mmCIF file of C-alpha atoms in Angstrom:
data_model
loop_
_atom_site.group_PDB
_atom_site.id
_atom_site.type_symbol
_atom_site.label_atom_id
_atom_site.label_comp_id
_atom_site.label_asym_id
_atom_site.label_seq_id
_atom_site.Cartn_x
_atom_site.Cartn_y
_atom_site.Cartn_z
ATOM 1 C CA PRO S 127 39.050 32.028 9.653
ATOM 2 C CA GLU S 128 37.289 35.320 9.077
ATOM 3 C CA THR S 129 39.412 36.069 5.992
ATOM 4 C CA ILE S 130 38.084 32.938 4.299
ATOM 5 C CA ILE S 131 34.497 33.402 5.442
ATOM 6 C CA SER S 132 34.441 36.980 4.129
ATOM 7 C CA ARG S 133 35.207 35.640 0.630
ATOM 8 C CA CYS S 134 32.567 32.922 0.667
ATOM 9 C CA GLN S 135 28.990 32.985 -0.482
ATOM 10 C CA ARG S 136 26.403 31.157 1.508
ATOM 11 C CA PHE S 137 23.296 29.596 0.018
ATOM 12 C CA ASP S 138 20.546 28.341 2.300
ATOM 13 C CA PHE S 139 18.295 25.872 0.539
ATOM 14 C CA LYS S 140 14.865 24.905 1.788
ATOM 15 C CA ARG S 141 12.301 22.374 0.710
ATOM 16 C CA VAL S 142 9.648 23.496 -1.731
ATOM 17 C CA SER S 143 6.046 22.887 -0.650
ATOM 18 C CA VAL S 144 3.927 20.163 -2.230
ATOM 19 C CA PRO S 145 1.450 22.671 -3.778
ATOM 20 C CA GLU S 146 4.340 24.607 -5.361
ATOM 21 C CA ILE S 147 5.811 21.417 -6.818
ATOM 22 C CA ILE S 148 2.405 20.350 -8.138
ATOM 23 C CA ALA S 149 2.001 23.743 -9.840
ATOM 24 C CA LEU S 150 5.448 23.357 -11.444
ATOM 25 C CA LEU S 151 4.624 19.842 -12.664
ATOM 26 C CA LYS S 152 1.293 20.981 -14.117
ATOM 27 C CA THR S 153 3.083 23.736 -16.031
ATOM 28 C CA ILE S 154 5.563 21.238 -17.494
ATOM 29 C CA ALA S 155 2.831 18.742 -18.442
ATOM 30 C CA ALA S 156 0.784 21.515 -20.078
ATOM 31 C CA ALA S 157 3.820 22.661 -22.078
ATOM 32 C CA GLU S 158 4.323 19.062 -23.243
ATOM 33 C CA ARG S 159 0.579 18.823 -24.038
ATOM 34 C CA ILE S 160 0.173 15.687 -21.966
ATOM 35 C CA LYS S 161 -2.764 15.149 -19.637
ATOM 36 C CA VAL S 162 -1.690 13.711 -16.281
ATOM 37 C CA ALA S 163 -4.017 12.454 -13.541
ATOM 38 C CA PRO S 164 -4.003 14.809 -10.514
ATOM 39 C CA LYS S 165 -3.049 11.975 -8.131
ATOM 40 C CA VAL S 166 0.091 11.405 -10.224
ATOM 41 C CA PHE S 167 1.189 14.994 -9.623
ATOM 42 C CA GLU S 168 0.554 14.529 -5.900
ATOM 43 C CA ALA S 169 2.494 11.246 -5.802
ATOM 44 C CA ILE S 170 5.444 12.817 -7.608
ATOM 45 C CA ALA S 171 5.406 15.862 -5.307
ATOM 46 C CA HIS S 172 5.457 13.673 -2.192
ATOM 47 C CA ALA S 173 8.134 11.356 -3.605
ATOM 48 C CA SER S 174 10.384 14.324 -4.425
ATOM 49 C CA GLU S 175 10.460 15.350 -0.737
ATOM 50 C CA GLY S 176 10.514 19.067 -1.491
ATOM 51 C CA CYS S 177 13.108 18.976 -4.281
ATOM 52 C CA PRO S 178 11.859 20.432 -7.594
ATOM 53 C CA ARG S 179 14.700 18.851 -9.564
ATOM 54 C CA ASP S 180 13.764 15.380 -8.266
ATOM 55 C CA ALA S 181 10.110 16.103 -9.094
ATOM 56 C CA GLU S 182 11.026 17.110 -12.652
ATOM 57 C CA THR S 183 13.118 13.957 -13.037
ATOM 58 C CA LEU S 184 10.250 11.751 -11.849
ATOM 59 C CA LEU S 185 7.809 13.553 -14.146
ATOM 60 C CA GLY S 186 10.259 13.043 -17.019
ATOM 61 C CA GLN S 187 10.308 9.316 -16.275
ATOM 62 C CA VAL S 188 6.500 9.255 -16.348
ATOM 63 C CA LEU S 189 6.363 11.257 -19.582
ATOM 64 C CA VAL S 190 8.730 8.766 -21.234
ATOM 65 C CA LEU S 191 5.733 6.419 -21.303
ATOM 66 C CA ASP S 192 4.905 8.486 -24.403
ATOM 67 C CA GLU S 193 1.172 8.607 -23.853
ATOM 68 C CA LYS S 194 -1.117 11.593 -24.395
ATOM 69 C CA GLU S 195 -2.809 10.849 -21.097
ATOM 70 C CA ILE S 196 -1.018 9.418 -18.058
ATOM 71 C CA THR S 197 -3.153 7.498 -15.536
ATOM 72 C CA GLU S 198 -2.275 6.495 -11.982
ATOM 73 C CA GLU S 199 -1.835 2.887 -13.090
ATOM 74 C CA GLN S 200 0.643 3.835 -15.814
ATOM 75 C CA ALA S 201 2.588 6.124 -13.507
ATOM 76 C CA ALA S 202 2.799 3.363 -10.871
ATOM 77 C CA LEU S 203 5.024 1.442 -13.273
ATOM 78 C CA VAL S 204 7.648 4.192 -13.021
ATOM 79 C CA LEU S 205 7.180 5.982 -9.688
ATOM 80 C CA PRO S 206 8.727 4.704 -6.456
ATOM 81 C CA GLU S 207 6.321 2.729 -4.319
ATOM 82 C CA THR S 208 4.431 4.881 -1.869
ATOM 83 C CA HIS S 209 2.791 3.739 1.317
ATOM 84 C CA ARG S 210 0.509 6.767 1.674
ATOM 85 C CA THR S 211 -2.712 4.808 2.258
ATOM 86 C CA LEU S 212 -0.949 2.436 4.659
ATOM 87 C CA VAL S 213 0.536 5.409 6.493
ATOM 88 C CA GLN S 214 -2.878 7.018 6.803
ATOM 89 C CA GLU S 215 -4.338 3.801 8.199
ATOM 90 C CA PHE S 216 -1.511 3.542 10.750
ATOM 91 C CA ILE S 217 -1.917 7.182 11.815
ATOM 92 C CA GLY S 218 -5.633 6.532 12.131
ATOM 93 C CA TYR S 219 -4.905 3.923 14.794
ATOM 94 C CA LEU S 220 -2.763 6.485 16.619
ATOM 95 C CA ALA S 221 -5.479 9.135 16.355
ATOM 96 C CA LEU S 222 -8.148 6.711 17.588
ATOM 97 C CA GLN S 223 -5.799 5.679 20.438
ATOM 98 C CA GLN S 224 -5.777 2.016 19.407
ATOM 99 C CA PRO S 225 -2.186 0.917 20.082
ATOM 100 C CA SER S 226 -2.938 -2.816 19.857
ATOM 101 C CA GLU S 227 -4.466 -2.307 16.389
ATOM 102 C CA ALA S 228 -1.397 -0.283 15.378
ATOM 103 C CA VAL S 229 0.914 -3.119 16.473
ATOM 104 C CA ARG S 230 -1.191 -5.713 14.613
ATOM 105 C CA PHE S 231 -1.100 -3.463 11.554
ATOM 106 C CA VAL S 232 2.708 -3.161 11.666
ATOM 107 C CA ASN S 233 3.003 -6.943 12.070
ATOM 108 C CA ARG S 234 0.842 -7.339 8.961
ATOM 109 C CA LEU S 235 3.130 -4.951 7.082
ATOM 110 C CA VAL S 236 6.151 -7.023 8.096
ATOM 111 C CA ASP S 237 4.399 -10.210 6.938
ATOM 112 C CA GLU S 238 3.562 -8.553 3.599
ATOM 113 C CA GLY S 239 7.175 -7.508 3.098
ATOM 114 C CA VAL S 240 6.665 -3.734 3.280
ATOM 115 C CA GLU S 241 10.007 -1.932 3.563
ATOM 116 C CA LEU S 242 9.735 -0.471 7.079
ATOM 117 C CA VAL S 243 12.452 2.185 6.808
ATOM 118 C CA SER S 244 10.641 3.970 3.983
ATOM 119 C CA PHE S 245 7.299 3.369 5.725
ATOM 120 C CA THR S 246 8.481 5.056 8.944
ATOM 121 C CA LYS S 247 9.971 7.889 6.910
ATOM 122 C CA GLU S 248 6.585 8.450 5.258
ATOM 123 C CA VAL S 249 4.825 8.291 8.642
ATOM 124 C CA VAL S 250 7.096 11.092 9.884
ATOM 125 C CA LEU S 251 6.400 13.199 6.774
ATOM 126 C CA VAL S 252 2.633 12.770 7.096
ATOM 127 C CA LEU S 253 2.688 13.465 10.845
ATOM 128 C CA ARG S 254 4.675 16.612 10.130
ATOM 129 C CA GLU S 255 2.105 17.597 7.498
ATOM 130 C CA ILE S 256 -0.699 17.088 10.051
ATOM 131 C CA MET S 257 1.193 19.068 12.702
ATOM 132 C CA MET S 258 1.834 21.973 10.325
ATOM 133 C CA LYS S 259 -1.807 21.983 9.217
ATOM 134 C CA LYS S 260 -2.969 22.032 12.833
ATOM 135 C CA LEU S 261 -0.566 24.867 13.640
ATOM 136 C CA SER S 262 -1.726 26.950 10.698
ATOM 137 C CA ASP S 263 -5.463 26.120 10.744
ATOM 138 C CA GLY S 264 -6.029 25.539 14.435
ATOM 139 C CA ALA S 265 -6.888 22.311 16.207
ATOM 140 C CA MET S 266 -9.332 21.168 13.512
ATOM 141 C CA GLY S 267 -6.799 21.481 10.672
ATOM 142 C CA VAL S 268 -6.442 18.186 8.775
ATOM 143 C CA PRO S 269 -4.785 17.729 5.350
ATOM 144 C CA GLU S 270 -7.246 17.328 2.477
ATOM 145 C CA SER S 271 -5.918 13.858 1.600
ATOM 146 C CA PHE S 272 -7.535 12.382 4.744
ATOM 147 C CA GLU S 273 -11.176 11.392 4.380
ATOM 148 C CA GLY S 274 -14.132 10.063 6.339
ATOM 149 C CA GLU S 275 -13.704 8.576 9.804
ATOM 150 C CA LEU S 276 -9.934 9.145 9.718
ATOM 151 C CA ARG S 277 -10.440 12.860 9.031
ATOM 152 C CA ASP S 278 -12.799 13.096 12.020
ATOM 153 C CA ALA S 279 -10.355 11.217 14.268
ATOM 154 C CA LEU S 280 -7.485 13.500 13.245
ATOM 155 C CA ALA S 281 -9.633 16.577 13.848
ATOM 156 C CA ARG S 282 -10.078 15.373 17.457
ATOM 157 C CA LEU S 283 -6.381 14.487 17.869
ATOM 158 C CA PRO S 284 -4.687 17.180 19.986
ATOM 159 C CA LEU S 285 -1.502 18.790 18.721
ATOM 160 C CA ALA S 286 0.519 17.914 21.853
ATOM 161 C CA PRO S 287 1.302 14.211 21.137
ATOM 162 C CA ILE S 288 2.183 14.688 17.460
ATOM 163 C CA PRO S 289 5.798 15.866 18.051
ATOM 164 C CA GLN S 290 6.253 12.860 20.373
ATOM 165 C CA TYR S 291 4.950 10.526 17.642
ATOM 166 C CA ILE S 292 7.384 12.112 15.178
ATOM 167 C CA GLU S 293 10.320 11.672 17.574
ATOM 168 C CA ARG S 294 9.395 8.038 18.255
ATOM 169 C CA MET S 295 9.034 7.243 14.556
ATOM 170 C CA ASN S 296 12.396 8.896 13.808
ATOM 171 C CA ARG S 297 13.983 6.795 16.544
ATOM 172 C CA VAL S 298 12.399 3.615 15.137
ATOM 173 C CA ARG S 299 13.583 4.530 11.619
ATOM 174 C CA ARG S 300 17.165 5.033 12.834
ATOM 175 C CA GLU S 301 17.058 1.697 14.680
ATOM 176 C CA LEU S 302 15.703 -0.060 11.570
ATOM 177 C CA GLU S 303 18.465 1.464 9.447
ATOM 178 C CA GLN S 304 21.076 0.095 11.822
ATOM 179 C CA ALA S 305 19.387 -3.293 12.316
ATOM 180 C CA ASP S 306 20.637 -6.340 10.481
ATOM 181 C CA ILE S 307 17.326 -7.620 9.158
#
């Protein structure tokens, strides 16, 4: 009812961007006088999925290692497993229009025991990142984390199929969540 709504406050929360989270984490690490590898900040920012509180918690877990300098290897002991390089390889097959290679790649992931729900979730996040970069920078926009041949392939990938890829991956993720495997 209107009488209740008029007495309520509404707070709309949104995700914080990866660069903003990285800046926050760098400030915290500097205040603690601990040197942290840049890739660790990036991994934490991606793992936090736009939530600064989760990013601070993950950084706190890394800082508990009680070292003056935190390397990627040390942080890997604490941080949740990420499939970023695997995701980039998979998206590369999509960009190069090599569906049979993509299927073989996914079969290899299954054989290696990669958790497919989190993998598909990461694929969606990276595809969204690519789509947003292309929308803001034009057709050639590709996130900095992509290198070499993959970067070139993504630069040639048109924007049009990316939302379809995202929808398909979301559908696959939902099906995997409901599957009894």
